[in-house]
PDB file of C-alpha atoms and ligand atoms in Angstrom:
ATOM      1  CA  UNK A   1     -30.222  -5.010 -31.880  1.00 51.00           C
ATOM      2  CA  UNK A   2     -33.229  -6.402 -30.031  1.00 52.00           C
ATOM      3  CA  UNK A   3     -35.588  -4.571 -27.749  1.00 54.00           C
ATOM      4  CA  UNK A   4     -34.340  -6.403 -24.664  1.00 55.00           C
ATOM      5  CA  UNK A   5     -30.833  -5.048 -25.113  1.00 51.00           C
ATOM      6  CA  UNK A   6     -32.085  -1.495 -25.619  1.00 55.00           C
ATOM      7  CA  UNK A   7     -33.811  -1.680 -22.266  1.00 59.00           C
ATOM      8  CA  UNK A   8     -30.744  -3.221 -20.632  1.00 71.00           C
ATOM      9  CA  UNK A   9     -28.461  -0.238 -21.297  1.00 80.00           C
ATOM     10  CA  UNK A  10     -30.005   3.055 -22.359  1.00 89.00           C
ATOM     11  CA  UNK A  11     -28.481   5.269 -25.034  1.00 95.00           C
ATOM     12  CA  UNK A  12     -26.396   8.132 -23.721  1.00 97.00           C
ATOM     13  CA  UNK A  13     -26.677  11.822 -24.528  1.00 97.00           C
ATOM     14  CA  UNK A  14     -23.000  12.801 -24.413  1.00 98.00           C
ATOM     15  CA  UNK A  15     -19.833  10.818 -23.852  1.00 98.00           C
ATOM     16  CA  UNK A  16     -18.044   7.727 -25.119  1.00 98.00           C
ATOM     17  CA  UNK A  17     -19.308   4.222 -25.830  1.00 98.00           C
ATOM     18  CA  UNK A  18     -16.608   1.557 -25.957  1.00 98.00           C
ATOM     19  CA  UNK A  19     -18.295  -1.275 -27.796  1.00 97.00           C
ATOM     20  CA  UNK A  20     -17.180  -4.769 -28.893  1.00 96.00           C
ATOM     21  CA  UNK A  21     -14.768  -5.110 -25.979  1.00 97.00           C
ATOM     22  CA  UNK A  22     -13.424  -8.666 -25.752  1.00 95.00           C
ATOM     23  CA  UNK A  23     -15.811 -10.440 -23.362  1.00 95.00           C
ATOM     24  CA  UNK A  24     -14.578 -10.296 -19.783  1.00 95.00           C
ATOM     25  CA  UNK A  25     -12.185  -7.400 -20.345  1.00 97.00           C
ATOM     26  CA  UNK A  26     -14.472  -4.557 -19.215  1.00 97.00           C
ATOM     27  CA  UNK A  27     -12.824  -4.402 -15.800  1.00 96.00           C
ATOM     28  CA  UNK A  28      -9.387  -4.052 -17.377  1.00 97.00           C
ATOM     29  CA  UNK A  29     -10.746  -1.217 -19.545  1.00 98.00           C
ATOM     30  CA  UNK A  30     -12.167   0.492 -16.437  1.00 98.00           C
ATOM     31  CA  UNK A  31      -8.680   0.290 -14.861  1.00 97.00           C
ATOM     32  CA  UNK A  32      -7.142   1.833 -17.980  1.00 98.00           C
ATOM     33  CA  UNK A  33      -9.683   4.664 -17.742  1.00 98.00           C
ATOM     34  CA  UNK A  34      -8.953   5.041 -14.031  1.00 96.00           C
ATOM     35  CA  UNK A  35     -12.616   4.657 -13.194  1.00 96.00           C
ATOM     36  CA  UNK A  36     -12.791   3.846  -9.505  1.00 92.00           C
ATOM     37  CA  UNK A  37     -16.415   4.477  -8.560  1.00 90.00           C
ATOM     38  CA  UNK A  38     -15.666   7.849  -6.985  1.00 93.00           C
ATOM     39  CA  UNK A  39     -16.483   9.798 -10.151  1.00 92.00           C
ATOM     40  CA  UNK A  40     -19.564  11.949 -10.461  1.00 94.00           C
ATOM     41  CA  UNK A  41     -20.392  11.048 -14.066  1.00 96.00           C
ATOM     42  CA  UNK A  42     -22.508   8.032 -14.964  1.00 96.00           C
ATOM     43  CA  UNK A  43     -20.757   4.897 -16.232  1.00 96.00           C
ATOM     44  CA  UNK A  44     -22.665   1.869 -17.575  1.00 96.00           C
ATOM     45  CA  UNK A  45     -20.913  -1.482 -17.764  1.00 95.00           C
ATOM     46  CA  UNK A  46     -22.239  -4.515 -19.548  1.00 95.00           C
ATOM     47  CA  UNK A  47     -20.308  -7.758 -19.272  1.00 95.00           C
ATOM     48  CA  UNK A  48     -21.037 -10.719 -21.567  1.00 94.00           C
ATOM     49  CA  UNK A  49     -23.592  -8.899 -23.684  1.00 92.00           C
ATOM     50  CA  UNK A  50     -24.914 -10.690 -26.749  1.00 88.00           C
ATOM     51  CA  UNK A  51     -23.246  -9.606 -29.950  1.00 82.00           C
ATOM     52  CA  UNK A  52     -23.910 -10.238 -33.612  1.00 79.00           C
ATOM     53  CA  UNK A  53     -20.226 -10.016 -34.537  1.00 71.00           C
ATOM     54  CA  UNK A  54     -18.802 -11.870 -31.556  1.00 66.00           C
ATOM     55  CA  UNK A  55     -20.263 -14.565 -29.371  1.00 86.00           C
ATOM     56  CA  UNK A  56     -20.200 -12.259 -26.346  1.00 95.00           C
ATOM     57  CA  UNK A  57     -18.828  -8.782 -25.792  1.00 95.00           C
ATOM     58  CA  UNK A  58     -18.482  -6.188 -23.074  1.00 96.00           C
ATOM     59  CA  UNK A  59     -19.661  -2.574 -23.442  1.00 96.00           C
ATOM     60  CA  UNK A  60     -18.761   0.481 -21.383  1.00 98.00           C
ATOM     61  CA  UNK A  61     -20.591   3.807 -21.674  1.00 98.00           C
ATOM     62  CA  UNK A  62     -18.787   6.696 -20.018  1.00 98.00           C
ATOM     63  CA  UNK A  63     -20.858   9.842 -19.976  1.00 98.00           C
ATOM     64  CA  UNK A  64     -19.433  13.354 -20.264  1.00 97.00           C
ATOM     65  CA  UNK A  65     -15.955  12.132 -21.130  1.00 96.00           C
ATOM     66  CA  UNK A  66     -13.689  11.464 -24.103  1.00 96.00           C
ATOM     67  CA  UNK A  67     -10.655   9.183 -24.064  1.00 98.00           C
ATOM     68  CA  UNK A  68      -7.021  10.202 -24.360  1.00 97.00           C
ATOM     69  CA  UNK A  69      -4.739   8.772 -27.047  1.00 96.00           C
ATOM     70  CA  UNK A  70      -2.826   6.801 -24.388  1.00 97.00           C
ATOM     71  CA  UNK A  71      -6.035   5.277 -23.047  1.00 98.00           C
ATOM     72  CA  UNK A  72      -7.072   4.260 -26.561  1.00 98.00           C
ATOM     73  CA  UNK A  73      -3.606   2.718 -27.173  1.00 97.00           C
ATOM     74  CA  UNK A  74      -3.814   0.592 -24.035  1.00 97.00           C
ATOM     75  CA  UNK A  75      -7.366  -0.530 -24.811  1.00 98.00           C
ATOM     76  CA  UNK A  76      -6.259  -1.605 -28.290  1.00 98.00           C
ATOM     77  CA  UNK A  77      -3.562  -3.837 -26.756  1.00 98.00           C
ATOM     78  CA  UNK A  78      -6.060  -5.834 -24.696  1.00 97.00           C
ATOM     79  CA  UNK A  79      -9.124  -5.576 -26.938  1.00 97.00           C
ATOM     80  CA  UNK A  80      -8.236  -4.920 -30.555  1.00 96.00           C
ATOM     81  CA  UNK A  81     -11.794  -5.516 -31.795  1.00 95.00           C
ATOM     82  CA  UNK A  82     -13.233  -2.706 -29.675  1.00 97.00           C
ATOM     83  CA  UNK A  83     -14.901   0.333 -31.226  1.00 98.00           C
ATOM     84  CA  UNK A  84     -14.819   3.777 -29.635  1.00 98.00           C
ATOM     85  CA  UNK A  85     -17.936   5.837 -30.370  1.00 98.00           C
ATOM     86  CA  UNK A  86     -18.099   9.501 -29.417  1.00 98.00           C
ATOM     87  CA  UNK A  87     -21.677  10.574 -28.727  1.00 98.00           C
ATOM     88  CA  UNK A  88     -22.952  14.157 -28.828  1.00 98.00           C
ATOM     89  CA  UNK A  89     -26.638  15.024 -28.433  1.00 98.00           C
ATOM     90  CA  UNK A  90     -27.540  11.299 -28.605  1.00 98.00           C
ATOM     91  CA  UNK A  91     -25.848  10.943 -32.036  1.00 98.00           C
ATOM     92  CA  UNK A  92     -22.595   9.133 -32.774  1.00 98.00           C
ATOM     93  CA  UNK A  93     -20.333  11.844 -34.172  1.00 98.00           C
ATOM     94  CA  UNK A  94     -17.213   9.668 -34.448  1.00 98.00           C
ATOM     95  CA  UNK A  95     -16.695   5.917 -34.605  1.00 98.00           C
ATOM     96  CA  UNK A  96     -13.137   4.599 -34.375  1.00 97.00           C
ATOM     97  CA  UNK A  97     -12.182   0.982 -34.947  1.00 97.00           C
ATOM     98  CA  UNK A  98      -9.066   0.409 -32.909  1.00 97.00           C
ATOM     99  CA  UNK A  99      -5.732  -0.308 -34.525  1.00 96.00           C
ATOM    100  CA  UNK A 100      -2.575  -1.417 -32.787  1.00 97.00           C
ATOM    101  CA  UNK A 101       0.032   1.286 -32.256  1.00 96.00           C
ATOM    102  CA  UNK A 102       3.497   0.483 -33.648  1.00 97.00           C
ATOM    103  CA  UNK A 103       5.147   1.752 -30.465  1.00 98.00           C
ATOM    104  CA  UNK A 104       3.951   2.044 -26.884  1.00 98.00           C
ATOM    105  CA  UNK A 105       5.828   4.661 -24.899  1.00 98.00           C
ATOM    106  CA  UNK A 106       5.603   5.295 -21.166  1.00 97.00           C
ATOM    107  CA  UNK A 107       2.576   3.089 -20.524  1.00 97.00           C
ATOM    108  CA  UNK A 108       4.049  -0.313 -19.654  1.00 98.00           C
ATOM    109  CA  UNK A 109       7.058  -1.556 -17.670  1.00 97.00           C
ATOM    110  CA  UNK A 110       9.741  -3.903 -18.927  1.00 98.00           C
ATOM    111  CA  UNK A 111       9.733  -7.298 -17.192  1.00 97.00           C
ATOM    112  CA  UNK A 112      13.516  -7.347 -16.926  1.00 98.00           C
ATOM    113  CA  UNK A 113      14.696  -5.810 -13.647  1.00 96.00           C
ATOM    114  CA  UNK A 114      18.108  -5.132 -15.126  1.00 97.00           C
ATOM    115  CA  UNK A 115      16.657  -3.234 -18.110  1.00 98.00           C
ATOM    116  CA  UNK A 116      17.814   0.398 -18.292  1.00 98.00           C
ATOM    117  CA  UNK A 117      14.143   1.484 -18.345  1.00 98.00           C
ATOM    118  CA  UNK A 118      13.833   0.083 -14.805  1.00 97.00           C
ATOM    119  CA  UNK A 119      17.141   1.589 -13.641  1.00 97.00           C
ATOM    120  CA  UNK A 120      17.383   5.043 -15.180  1.00 97.00           C
ATOM    121  CA  UNK A 121      14.443   7.387 -14.473  1.00 94.00           C
ATOM    122  CA  UNK A 122      15.345   9.292 -17.663  1.00 96.00           C
ATOM    123  CA  UNK A 123      14.726   6.213 -19.833  1.00 97.00           C
ATOM    124  CA  UNK A 124      11.040   5.989 -20.748  1.00 97.00           C
ATOM    125  CA  UNK A 125       9.987   2.355 -21.110  1.00 98.00           C
ATOM    126  CA  UNK A 126       9.197   1.858 -24.798  1.00 98.00           C
ATOM    127  CA  UNK A 127       8.023  -1.199 -26.704  1.00 98.00           C
ATOM    128  CA  UNK A 128       7.656  -2.095 -30.354  1.00 98.00           C
ATOM    129  CA  UNK A 129       4.490  -4.026 -31.119  1.00 98.00           C
ATOM    130  CA  UNK A 130       5.766  -6.969 -33.153  1.00 98.00           C
ATOM    131  CA  UNK A 131       2.727  -9.277 -33.307  1.00 97.00           C
ATOM    132  CA  UNK A 132      -0.986  -8.652 -32.879  1.00 94.00           C
ATOM    133  CA  UNK A 133      -2.729 -11.997 -32.345  1.00 90.00           C
ATOM    134  CA  UNK A 134      -1.413 -13.204 -29.989  1.00 94.00           C
ATOM    135  CA  UNK A 135      -0.041  -9.900 -28.787  1.00 97.00           C
ATOM    136  CA  UNK A 136       3.746  -9.611 -28.521  1.00 98.00           C
ATOM    137  CA  UNK A 137       5.782  -6.498 -27.729  1.00 98.00           C
ATOM    138  CA  UNK A 138       9.541  -6.092 -27.551  1.00 98.00           C
ATOM    139  CA  UNK A 139      11.405  -3.698 -25.252  1.00 98.00           C
ATOM    140  CA  UNK A 140      13.470  -1.277 -27.376  1.00 98.00           C
ATOM    141  CA  UNK A 141      16.258  -1.308 -24.780  1.00 98.00           C
ATOM    142  CA  UNK A 142      16.729  -5.001 -23.942  1.00 98.00           C
ATOM    143  CA  UNK A 143      14.442  -6.869 -26.397  1.00 98.00           C
ATOM    144  CA  UNK A 144      12.577  -8.604 -23.566  1.00 98.00           C
ATOM    145  CA  UNK A 145       9.150  -9.675 -24.818  1.00 98.00           C
ATOM    146  CA  UNK A 146       5.859  -8.671 -23.228  1.00 98.00           C
ATOM    147  CA  UNK A 147       2.795 -10.783 -23.983  1.00 98.00           C
ATOM    148  CA  UNK A 148      -0.907 -10.114 -23.585  1.00 97.00           C
ATOM    149  CA  UNK A 149      -0.989 -11.754 -20.138  1.00 96.00           C
ATOM    150  CA  UNK A 150       1.874  -9.469 -18.999  1.00 97.00           C
ATOM    151  CA  UNK A 151      -0.029  -6.410 -20.219  1.00 97.00           C
ATOM    152  CA  UNK A 152      -3.202  -7.552 -18.410  1.00 97.00           C
ATOM    153  CA  UNK A 153      -1.167  -8.234 -15.279  1.00 97.00           C
ATOM    154  CA  UNK A 154       0.280  -4.715 -15.354  1.00 97.00           C
ATOM    155  CA  UNK A 155      -3.184  -3.202 -15.802  1.00 97.00           C
ATOM    156  CA  UNK A 156      -5.071  -5.332 -13.282  1.00 94.00           C
ATOM    157  CA  UNK A 157      -2.273  -6.029 -10.801  1.00 88.00           C
ATOM    158  CA  UNK A 158      -3.133  -9.682 -10.573  1.00 71.00           C
ATOM    159  CA  UNK A 159      -2.317 -12.894 -12.432  1.00 63.00           C
ATOM    160  CA  UNK A 160      -4.771 -13.848 -15.170  1.00 59.00           C
TER     161      UNK A 160
HETATM  162  N1  CTP B   1     -24.995   4.220 -28.311  1.00 89.07           N
HETATM  163  C1  CTP B   1     -25.339   4.820 -27.109  1.00 89.07           C
HETATM  164  N2  CTP B   1     -25.899   6.066 -27.104  1.00 89.07           N
HETATM  165  C2  CTP B   1     -26.145   6.715 -28.244  1.00 89.07           C
HETATM  166  C3  CTP B   1     -25.795   6.121 -29.484  1.00 89.07           C
HETATM  167  C4  CTP B   1     -25.228   4.848 -29.486  1.00 89.07           C
HETATM  168  O1  CTP B   1     -25.119   4.257 -26.045  1.00 89.07           O
HETATM  169  N3  CTP B   1     -26.715   7.916 -28.174  1.00 89.07           N
HETATM  170  C5  CTP B   1     -24.339   2.893 -28.299  1.00 89.07           C
HETATM  171  C6  CTP B   1     -25.194   1.788 -28.884  1.00 89.07           C
HETATM  172  O2  CTP B   1     -26.050   1.253 -27.884  1.00 89.07           O
HETATM  173  C7  CTP B   1     -24.137   0.781 -29.292  1.00 89.07           C
HETATM  174  C8  CTP B   1     -22.940   1.667 -29.673  1.00 89.07           C
HETATM  175  O3  CTP B   1     -23.195   2.946 -29.078  1.00 89.07           O
HETATM  176  O4  CTP B   1     -23.752  -0.031 -28.196  1.00 89.07           O
HETATM  177  C9  CTP B   1     -22.757   1.803 -31.146  1.00 89.07           C
HETATM  178  O5  CTP B   1     -23.955   2.274 -31.701  1.00 89.07           O
HETATM  179  P1  CTP B   1     -24.319   2.073 -33.252  1.00 89.07           P
HETATM  180  O6  CTP B   1     -23.176   2.501 -34.108  1.00 89.07           O
HETATM  181  O7  CTP B   1     -25.640   2.682 -33.499  1.00 89.07           O
HETATM  182  O8  CTP B   1     -24.498   0.502 -33.270  1.00 89.07           O
HETATM  183  P2  CTP B   1     -23.959  -0.533 -34.356  1.00 89.07           P
HETATM  184  O9  CTP B   1     -24.325  -0.074 -35.726  1.00 89.07           O
HETATM  185  O10 CTP B   1     -24.413  -1.878 -33.905  1.00 89.07           O
HETATM  186  O11 CTP B   1     -22.388  -0.366 -34.128  1.00 89.07           O
HETATM  187  P3  CTP B   1     -21.198  -1.185 -34.823  1.00 89.07           P
HETATM  188  O12 CTP B   1     -21.350  -1.027 -36.292  1.00 89.07           O
HETATM  189  O13 CTP B   1     -19.986  -0.480 -34.269  1.00 89.07           O
HETATM  190  O14 CTP B   1     -21.343  -2.580 -34.329  1.00 89.07           O
HETATM  191 ZN1   ZN B   2      13.720  -3.839 -21.272  1.00 89.07          ZN
END
């Protein structure tokens, strides 16, 4: 890590650093984390940072907060190479390389309007993750596929 980068985004005392985010996906990660700009805690966002492992990467540092399992699941779907670092007293106390969940429950909608998960409020939309790169999920009720662009569309609310 060079000196320039250190100056660009300071180390944090307590919170979570999401590193190695696929370049350009930081805004989608902010949506997943429900960060709107109204929060009181400090959030640093770096888009298209230089990376040794990747050509470019995004980084988000969220102070005074840890991520929920659902948030981590969604981030893994759109940025499998990301790393979640938990920082306490300036030290990284836990580093997690993301892995894809086998099932995603209650976080995404099925694209088929006739699917029972869109009709019956008791039926929680559930998908099996069947391929990782490129991402492909299958609805457990109607087998409709969801692809990475569908997931991004559901998170960002706009076509990619
Ligand atoms: N970081 C931070 N505040 C700290 C400690 C670390 O913001 N108190 C950030 C670093 O700037 C870096 C990320 O957390 O973006 C991971 O830090 P570290 O594990 O030290 O870096 P690397 O060894 O490069 O990580 P990796 O092996 O995951 O690439
Ligand atoms: Zn379905």
